[in-house]
Amino acid sequence: MTCQEAAEDVGSMQSAPSTSTRSTSSTSTSSSGNNNSGGGGGGKETASTLLNPSSSAASASAAGLGVHPSSSSPFPPPPPALHHHHQHHHPSTNTAAKPIRTIYPTELAKKLTKCNSKGALQFQSQGPVIIDCRPFMEYNRSHIQGAVHINCSDKISRRRLQQGKITVLDLISCREGKDSFKRIFSKEIIVYDENTDEPNRVVPSQPLHIVLESLKREGKDPLVLKGGLSSFKQEHENLCDNSLQLQECPEGGGASLIPAHLPQSIPTTPDIENAELTPILPFLFLGNEQDAQDLEKMQRMNIGYIINVTTHLPLYHYDKGIFHYKRLPATDSNKQNLRQYFEEAFEFIEEAHQCGNGLLIHCQAGVSRSATIVIAYLMKHTRMTMTDAYKFVKGKRPIISPNLNFMGQLLEFEEDLNNGVTPRILTPKLVGVETVV
């Protein structure tokens, strides 16, 4: 007898159930179907439900889920194991997911102290691989000693990592980190963010969750630092790097290409005061307040356009009507949004360029605000990375030192350029950079 014929026989024997039995049977069948569809598992019952929906009711009835078969049923009751499977299908799916392991700050500190005491070579070969998945500027402000940065702050990188199109190794920011990660076959991997205390509750869109899932797909079993950097730093600040240590990473991309040896403080006052008006490009000059006052020098340089990147300095010689002026009201602070002025400044610079005039861009000292806009302009109009543009400008004017806030905005700008959010303008080519970068 075929399965379908048997199911029809059972249906004929139950052709006149009571009203209450019909209601219960409907509910039980629906519940059974939900369990099968929710689990996606493949037993014989799942297959028969898909092939013949009517047999689902008979199967549910025979399983004792609210409908009792008549004594003349040709089928014996199903084994208890199948009944147990239905009742606990969802919980078994949940328990199958392996919980994320954690490590406490004190435990990690012991590992780091032990490895550091053996020297750098021992640390590289035996120490854990520590992955920081916070935003890049947060990493540069402070991170655990030896931690490598995963650059997944932009949506495109996160999505590609989720889809398995790239791996964690692809997003490690610098060469040293990549080399360390390649040698992790017998190493522990420890991942942290700012302050996650319960990694099993992290939402799927968070970088920490995405990095953990990617590592698991690669067969790794990472640990999460409980409480993140915040907890670790409270107890073990001596094991953190707290100053901006921007490393050059030639193999990286996007925001991983960071200027090497950025100055840790503003240059001395005499250096700033003695700095001269600096030609960055044949038509683009970077200077300070004194340069903006020197009418003779500006006329000698064929400067006809001036950008004043301050809130308080006057527009020198504006009343003479010989300069095209633009003020970008910005302060040199850690809260100033300078990027909002980038496009406006670029258009003004291009206007001067097309008119055959030179342009002076200045703030008070020509160190931070105006230098940031010049770096951004080079990134926009060439294929320079932020590293290249920074080095190019610093090579011309050694005193430049954009504050950390502006450096973060340049990093974000570079990501947008690389991801196509902000288009580059490569024609006409800028004169004066081809032989250098």
mmCIF file of C-alpha atoms in Angstrom, residues 115-398:
data_model
loop_
_atom_site.group_PDB
_atom_site.id
_atom_site.type_symbol
_atom_site.label_atom_id
_atom_site.label_comp_id
_atom_site.label_asym_id
_atom_site.label_seq_id
_atom_site.Cartn_x
_atom_site.Cartn_y
_atom_site.Cartn_z
ATOM 1 C CA CYS A 115 54.321 38.020 26.473
ATOM 2 C CA ASN A 116 55.792 41.507 26.804
ATOM 3 C CA SER A 117 58.262 40.266 29.392
ATOM 4 C CA LYS A 118 59.647 37.835 26.809
ATOM 5 C CA GLY A 119 60.348 40.558 24.274
ATOM 6 C CA ALA A 120 58.890 41.624 20.946
ATOM 7 C CA LEU A 121 59.868 38.494 19.013
ATOM 8 C CA GLN A 122 58.289 36.202 21.577
ATOM 9 C CA PHE A 123 55.176 38.346 21.620
ATOM 10 C CA GLN A 124 54.779 38.107 17.848
ATOM 11 C CA SER A 125 55.118 34.327 17.878
ATOM 12 C CA GLN A 126 53.206 33.469 21.062
ATOM 13 C CA GLY A 127 50.990 36.415 21.940
ATOM 14 C CA PRO A 128 47.280 36.506 21.127
ATOM 15 C CA VAL A 129 45.981 38.293 18.051
ATOM 16 C CA ILE A 130 43.970 41.264 19.313
ATOM 17 C CA ILE A 131 41.472 42.853 16.923
ATOM 18 C CA ASP A 132 40.026 46.322 17.441
ATOM 19 C CA CYS A 133 36.791 46.842 15.467
ATOM 20 C CA ARG A 134 36.001 50.404 16.564
ATOM 21 C CA PRO A 135 36.083 53.423 14.223
ATOM 22 C CA PHE A 136 39.552 54.187 12.949
ATOM 23 C CA MET A 137 40.036 57.497 14.752
ATOM 24 C CA GLU A 138 38.972 55.920 18.047
ATOM 25 C CA TYR A 139 41.602 53.241 17.479
ATOM 26 C CA ASN A 140 44.256 55.884 16.876
ATOM 27 C CA ARG A 141 43.322 57.849 19.971
ATOM 28 C CA SER A 142 43.709 54.805 22.176
ATOM 29 C CA HIS A 143 43.974 51.050 21.757
ATOM 30 C CA ILE A 144 45.372 47.996 23.506
ATOM 31 C CA GLN A 145 49.056 47.430 22.860
ATOM 32 C CA GLY A 146 49.582 45.203 19.848
ATOM 33 C CA ALA A 147 45.962 45.414 18.660
ATOM 34 C CA VAL A 148 45.345 45.511 14.910
ATOM 35 C CA HIS A 149 42.529 47.550 13.437
ATOM 36 C CA ILE A 150 39.716 46.148 11.305
ATOM 37 C CA ASN A 151 38.523 48.801 8.882
ATOM 38 C CA CYS A 152 34.791 48.016 8.653
ATOM 39 C CA SER A 153 33.295 51.363 9.593
ATOM 40 C CA ASP A 154 31.805 51.975 6.140
ATOM 41 C CA LYS A 155 28.642 50.209 4.984
ATOM 42 C CA ILE A 156 30.183 48.711 1.855
ATOM 43 C CA SER A 157 32.952 46.910 3.766
ATOM 44 C CA ARG A 158 30.484 45.651 6.374
ATOM 45 C CA ARG A 159 28.127 44.320 3.727
ATOM 46 C CA ARG A 160 30.908 42.572 1.786
ATOM 47 C CA LEU A 161 32.186 41.023 5.004
ATOM 48 C CA GLN A 162 28.679 39.812 5.896
ATOM 49 C CA GLN A 163 28.272 38.294 2.433
ATOM 50 C CA GLY A 164 31.603 36.501 2.656
ATOM 51 C CA LYS A 165 33.042 38.366 -0.338
ATOM 52 C CA ILE A 166 35.996 39.490 1.768
ATOM 53 C CA THR A 167 37.601 38.191 4.938
ATOM 54 C CA VAL A 168 38.781 39.803 8.143
ATOM 55 C CA LEU A 169 42.335 39.624 6.797
ATOM 56 C CA ASP A 170 41.333 41.860 3.882
ATOM 57 C CA LEU A 171 40.223 44.585 6.298
ATOM 58 C CA ILE A 172 43.233 44.622 8.595
ATOM 59 C CA SER A 173 44.700 48.071 8.264
ATOM 60 C CA CYS A 174 48.433 47.593 8.004
ATOM 61 C CA ARG A 175 51.102 45.160 6.892
ATOM 62 C CA GLU A 176 52.268 44.247 10.392
ATOM 63 C CA GLY A 177 48.720 43.337 11.349
ATOM 64 C CA LYS A 178 48.241 41.230 8.232
ATOM 65 C CA ASP A 179 51.477 39.346 8.879
ATOM 66 C CA SER A 180 50.454 38.677 12.471
ATOM 67 C CA PHE A 181 46.985 37.495 11.446
ATOM 68 C CA LYS A 182 48.430 35.054 8.904
ATOM 69 C CA ARG A 183 50.244 33.261 11.714
ATOM 70 C CA ILE A 184 47.214 32.652 13.947
ATOM 71 C CA PHE A 185 46.752 28.941 13.331
ATOM 72 C CA SER A 186 47.655 28.111 16.933
ATOM 73 C CA LYS A 187 46.881 31.498 18.450
ATOM 74 C CA GLU A 188 44.004 32.941 20.398
ATOM 75 C CA ILE A 189 41.989 35.677 18.714
ATOM 76 C CA ILE A 190 40.584 38.371 20.986
ATOM 77 C CA VAL A 191 38.143 40.930 19.588
ATOM 78 C CA TYR A 192 36.943 44.100 21.277
ATOM 79 C CA ASP A 193 34.961 47.265 20.690
ATOM 80 C CA GLU A 194 34.334 50.241 22.969
ATOM 81 C CA ASN A 195 32.213 48.779 25.776
ATOM 82 C CA THR A 196 30.300 45.597 24.856
ATOM 83 C CA ASP A 197 29.676 43.550 27.993
ATOM 84 C CA GLU A 198 27.328 40.864 26.625
ATOM 85 C CA PRO A 199 28.498 39.844 23.124
ATOM 86 C CA ASN A 200 25.635 37.368 22.709
ATOM 87 C CA ARG A 201 23.235 40.324 22.715
ATOM 88 C CA VAL A 202 25.035 42.397 20.087
ATOM 89 C CA VAL A 203 22.771 43.279 17.154
ATOM 90 C CA PRO A 204 23.753 41.908 13.708
ATOM 91 C CA SER A 205 24.470 45.355 12.261
ATOM 92 C CA GLN A 206 27.250 46.133 14.737
ATOM 93 C CA PRO A 207 30.846 45.730 13.513
ATOM 94 C CA LEU A 208 31.652 43.448 16.462
ATOM 95 C CA HIS A 209 28.948 40.964 15.434
ATOM 96 C CA ILE A 210 29.976 41.072 11.772
ATOM 97 C CA VAL A 211 33.646 40.453 12.580
ATOM 98 C CA LEU A 212 32.803 37.569 14.926
ATOM 99 C CA GLU A 213 30.563 35.877 12.358
ATOM 100 C CA SER A 214 33.218 36.250 9.665
ATOM 101 C CA LEU A 215 35.871 34.707 11.906
ATOM 102 C CA LYS A 216 33.568 31.790 12.721
ATOM 103 C CA ARG A 217 32.998 31.149 9.012
ATOM 104 C CA GLU A 218 36.766 30.906 8.669
ATOM 105 C CA GLY A 219 36.827 28.220 11.354
ATOM 106 C CA LYS A 220 38.145 30.456 14.126
ATOM 107 C CA ASP A 221 36.858 30.533 17.712
ATOM 108 C CA PRO A 222 37.393 34.132 18.865
ATOM 109 C CA LEU A 223 36.994 35.531 22.362
ATOM 110 C CA VAL A 224 35.429 38.904 23.131
ATOM 111 C CA LEU A 225 36.974 41.252 25.671
ATOM 112 C CA LYS A 226 34.273 41.750 28.289
ATOM 113 C CA GLY A 227 33.475 45.441 28.699
ATOM 114 C CA GLY A 228 35.603 46.422 25.707
ATOM 115 C CA LEU A 229 38.392 48.961 25.783
ATOM 116 C CA SER A 230 36.578 51.090 28.374
ATOM 117 C CA SER A 231 36.781 48.393 31.043
ATOM 118 C CA PHE A 232 40.291 47.352 30.093
ATOM 119 C CA LYS A 233 41.614 50.904 30.168
ATOM 120 C CA GLN A 234 40.164 51.597 33.628
ATOM 121 C CA GLU A 235 42.298 48.853 35.132
ATOM 122 C CA HIS A 236 45.264 48.576 32.761
ATOM 123 C CA GLU A 237 45.907 51.914 31.109
ATOM 124 C CA ASN A 238 49.628 51.117 31.134
ATOM 125 C CA LEU A 239 48.897 48.416 28.530
ATOM 126 C CA CYS A 240 47.226 50.871 26.148
ATOM 127 C CA ASP A 241 48.697 53.153 23.517
ATOM 128 C CA ASN A 242 47.040 56.506 24.111
ATOM 129 C CA SER A 243 48.777 58.785 21.625
ATOM 130 C CA LEU A 244 48.124 59.015 17.922
ATOM 131 C CA GLN A 245 50.393 56.423 16.333
ATOM 132 C CA LEU A 246 49.576 56.592 12.665
ATOM 133 C CA GLN A 247 51.473 53.990 10.695
ATOM 134 C CA GLU A 248 52.131 53.862 7.009
ATOM 135 C CA CYS A 249 50.483 50.776 5.548
ATOM 136 C CA PRO A 250 51.487 50.514 1.863
ATOM 137 C CA GLU A 251 49.381 47.414 1.223
ATOM 138 C CA GLY A 252 46.193 48.799 2.713
ATOM 139 C CA GLY A 253 43.390 50.760 1.183
ATOM 140 C CA GLY A 254 41.047 53.528 2.141
ATOM 141 C CA ALA A 255 41.436 54.842 5.620
ATOM 142 C CA SER A 256 44.269 52.434 6.420
ATOM 143 C CA LEU A 257 46.779 54.589 4.542
ATOM 144 C CA ILE A 258 47.741 56.992 7.295
ATOM 145 C CA PRO A 259 50.663 59.414 7.403
ATOM 146 C CA ALA A 260 53.722 58.099 9.171
ATOM 147 C CA HIS A 261 55.236 60.052 12.046
ATOM 148 C CA LEU A 262 52.572 62.718 12.401
ATOM 149 C CA PRO A 263 53.710 65.411 14.855
ATOM 150 C CA GLN A 264 52.450 64.756 18.364
ATOM 151 C CA SER A 265 52.254 68.459 19.167
ATOM 152 C CA ILE A 266 52.090 71.808 17.487
ATOM 153 C CA PRO A 267 55.527 72.953 16.215
ATOM 154 C CA THR A 268 57.373 75.535 18.253
ATOM 155 C CA THR A 269 56.319 79.164 17.954
ATOM 156 C CA PRO A 270 59.482 80.358 16.130
ATOM 157 C CA ASP A 271 58.961 77.732 13.401
ATOM 158 C CA ILE A 272 55.425 78.930 12.808
ATOM 159 C CA GLU A 273 56.318 82.592 12.885
ATOM 160 C CA ASN A 274 59.184 82.156 10.434
ATOM 161 C CA ALA A 275 57.176 80.134 7.922
ATOM 162 C CA GLU A 276 56.873 81.805 4.544
ATOM 163 C CA LEU A 277 54.024 81.836 2.058
ATOM 164 C CA THR A 278 54.102 78.345 0.553
ATOM 165 C CA PRO A 279 53.263 77.452 -3.071
ATOM 166 C CA ILE A 280 51.648 73.989 -2.885
ATOM 167 C CA LEU A 281 50.741 74.034 -6.593
ATOM 168 C CA PRO A 282 51.633 76.677 -9.194
ATOM 169 C CA PHE A 283 48.322 78.428 -8.480
ATOM 170 C CA LEU A 284 47.603 77.341 -4.880
ATOM 171 C CA PHE A 285 49.334 78.997 -1.924
ATOM 172 C CA LEU A 286 49.118 78.106 1.759
ATOM 173 C CA GLY A 287 49.886 80.812 4.289
ATOM 174 C CA ASN A 288 49.038 82.639 7.507
ATOM 175 C CA GLU A 289 47.594 85.918 8.680
ATOM 176 C CA GLN A 290 50.778 87.871 7.910
ATOM 177 C CA ASP A 291 50.764 86.605 4.326
ATOM 178 C CA ALA A 292 47.192 87.830 3.874
ATOM 179 C CA GLN A 293 48.312 91.301 4.951
ATOM 180 C CA ASP A 294 51.288 91.469 2.567
ATOM 181 C CA LEU A 295 49.718 93.114 -0.471
ATOM 182 C CA GLU A 296 52.971 93.423 -2.403
ATOM 183 C CA LYS A 297 53.836 89.750 -2.003
ATOM 184 C CA MET A 298 50.393 88.586 -3.095
ATOM 185 C CA GLN A 299 50.449 90.776 -6.191
ATOM 186 C CA ARG A 300 53.901 89.467 -7.027
ATOM 187 C CA MET A 301 52.509 85.906 -6.807
ATOM 188 C CA ASN A 302 49.541 86.818 -9.056
ATOM 189 C CA ILE A 303 47.124 86.010 -6.230
ATOM 190 C CA GLY A 304 43.626 87.220 -7.021
ATOM 191 C CA TYR A 305 41.555 84.913 -4.777
ATOM 192 C CA ILE A 306 41.736 84.482 -1.001
ATOM 193 C CA ILE A 307 40.054 81.962 1.322
ATOM 194 C CA ASN A 308 40.013 83.025 4.971
ATOM 195 C CA VAL A 309 39.403 79.945 7.171
ATOM 196 C CA THR A 310 38.759 81.766 10.460
ATOM 197 C CA THR A 311 35.871 83.288 12.334
ATOM 198 C CA HIS A 312 37.676 86.411 13.488
ATOM 199 C CA LEU A 313 40.518 87.563 11.215
ATOM 200 C CA PRO A 314 39.597 90.491 8.974
ATOM 201 C CA LEU A 315 39.399 90.227 5.188
ATOM 202 C CA TYR A 316 42.551 92.191 4.545
ATOM 203 C CA HIS A 317 42.471 94.577 1.534
ATOM 204 C CA TYR A 318 38.866 93.628 0.816
ATOM 205 C CA ASP A 319 37.916 97.292 0.475
ATOM 206 C CA LYS A 320 40.416 97.748 -2.361
ATOM 207 C CA GLY A 321 38.314 95.523 -4.601
ATOM 208 C CA ILE A 322 41.306 93.699 -6.064
ATOM 209 C CA PHE A 323 40.687 90.282 -4.476
ATOM 210 C CA HIS A 324 37.871 87.760 -4.665
ATOM 211 C CA TYR A 325 37.291 86.777 -1.045
ATOM 212 C CA LYS A 326 35.593 83.823 0.657
ATOM 213 C CA ARG A 327 35.332 83.319 4.386
ATOM 214 C CA LEU A 328 34.872 79.825 5.822
ATOM 215 C CA PRO A 329 34.030 80.480 9.490
ATOM 216 C CA ALA A 330 35.843 77.699 11.350
ATOM 217 C CA THR A 331 37.711 77.329 14.615
ATOM 218 C CA ASP A 332 40.672 75.049 15.252
ATOM 219 C CA SER A 333 38.830 72.825 17.730
ATOM 220 C CA ASN A 334 37.878 69.205 18.259
ATOM 221 C CA LYS A 335 34.209 70.009 17.619
ATOM 222 C CA GLN A 336 34.517 71.977 14.386
ATOM 223 C CA ASN A 337 32.966 70.400 11.292
ATOM 224 C CA LEU A 338 35.395 71.543 8.620
ATOM 225 C CA ARG A 339 34.305 69.007 6.054
ATOM 226 C CA GLN A 340 31.052 70.872 5.487
ATOM 227 C CA TYR A 341 33.114 73.534 3.703
ATOM 228 C CA PHE A 342 35.163 71.214 1.483
ATOM 229 C CA GLU A 343 33.079 71.422 -1.684
ATOM 230 C CA GLU A 344 32.557 75.167 -1.336
ATOM 231 C CA ALA A 345 36.305 75.664 -1.005
ATOM 232 C CA PHE A 346 37.051 73.336 -3.936
ATOM 233 C CA GLU A 347 34.740 75.271 -6.242
ATOM 234 C CA PHE A 348 36.353 78.567 -5.270
ATOM 235 C CA ILE A 349 39.844 77.143 -5.849
ATOM 236 C CA GLU A 350 38.767 75.823 -9.251
ATOM 237 C CA GLU A 351 37.328 79.207 -10.181
ATOM 238 C CA ALA A 352 40.691 80.840 -9.479
ATOM 239 C CA HIS A 353 42.491 78.100 -11.395
ATOM 240 C CA GLN A 354 40.313 78.474 -14.483
ATOM 241 C CA CYS A 355 40.681 82.251 -14.408
ATOM 242 C CA GLY A 356 44.452 81.968 -14.393
ATOM 243 C CA ASN A 357 44.799 83.540 -10.950
ATOM 244 C CA GLY A 358 46.622 82.335 -7.889
ATOM 245 C CA LEU A 359 44.706 81.602 -4.690
ATOM 246 C CA LEU A 360 45.850 82.047 -1.104
ATOM 247 C CA ILE A 361 44.193 79.925 1.548
ATOM 248 C CA HIS A 362 45.054 80.846 5.111
ATOM 249 C CA CYS A 363 43.949 80.544 8.711
ATOM 250 C CA GLN A 364 45.810 82.137 11.585
ATOM 251 C CA ALA A 365 49.048 80.172 11.247
ATOM 252 C CA GLY A 366 48.613 78.036 8.130
ATOM 253 C CA VAL A 367 49.043 74.913 10.240
ATOM 254 C CA SER A 368 45.718 73.147 10.767
ATOM 255 C CA ARG A 369 42.499 74.485 9.212
ATOM 256 C CA SER A 370 43.796 75.753 5.881
ATOM 257 C CA ALA A 371 46.216 72.821 5.567
ATOM 258 C CA THR A 372 43.329 70.374 5.991
ATOM 259 C CA ILE A 373 41.414 71.917 3.096
ATOM 260 C CA VAL A 374 44.495 71.838 0.853
ATOM 261 C CA ILE A 375 45.033 68.135 1.637
ATOM 262 C CA ALA A 376 41.374 67.412 0.874
ATOM 263 C CA TYR A 377 41.598 69.335 -2.413
ATOM 264 C CA LEU A 378 44.545 67.206 -3.559
ATOM 265 C CA MET A 379 42.664 64.026 -2.638
ATOM 266 C CA LYS A 380 39.634 65.215 -4.617
ATOM 267 C CA HIS A 381 41.493 66.212 -7.776
ATOM 268 C CA THR A 382 44.127 63.457 -7.937
ATOM 269 C CA ARG A 383 44.350 59.791 -7.035
ATOM 270 C CA MET A 384 46.378 60.641 -3.962
ATOM 271 C CA THR A 385 45.606 58.770 -0.789
ATOM 272 C CA MET A 386 45.438 60.768 2.391
ATOM 273 C CA THR A 387 48.978 59.628 3.103
ATOM 274 C CA ASP A 388 50.245 60.936 -0.217
ATOM 275 C CA ALA A 389 48.422 64.247 0.039
ATOM 276 C CA TYR A 390 49.553 64.796 3.620
ATOM 277 C CA LYS A 391 53.178 64.039 2.765
ATOM 278 C CA PHE A 392 53.019 66.202 -0.331
ATOM 279 C CA VAL A 393 51.782 69.245 1.586
ATOM 280 C CA LYS A 394 54.091 68.618 4.537
ATOM 281 C CA GLY A 395 57.022 68.366 2.151
ATOM 282 C CA LYS A 396 56.212 71.868 0.941
ATOM 283 C CA ARG A 397 55.269 73.321 4.343
ATOM 284 C CA PRO A 398 56.799 71.274 7.201
#
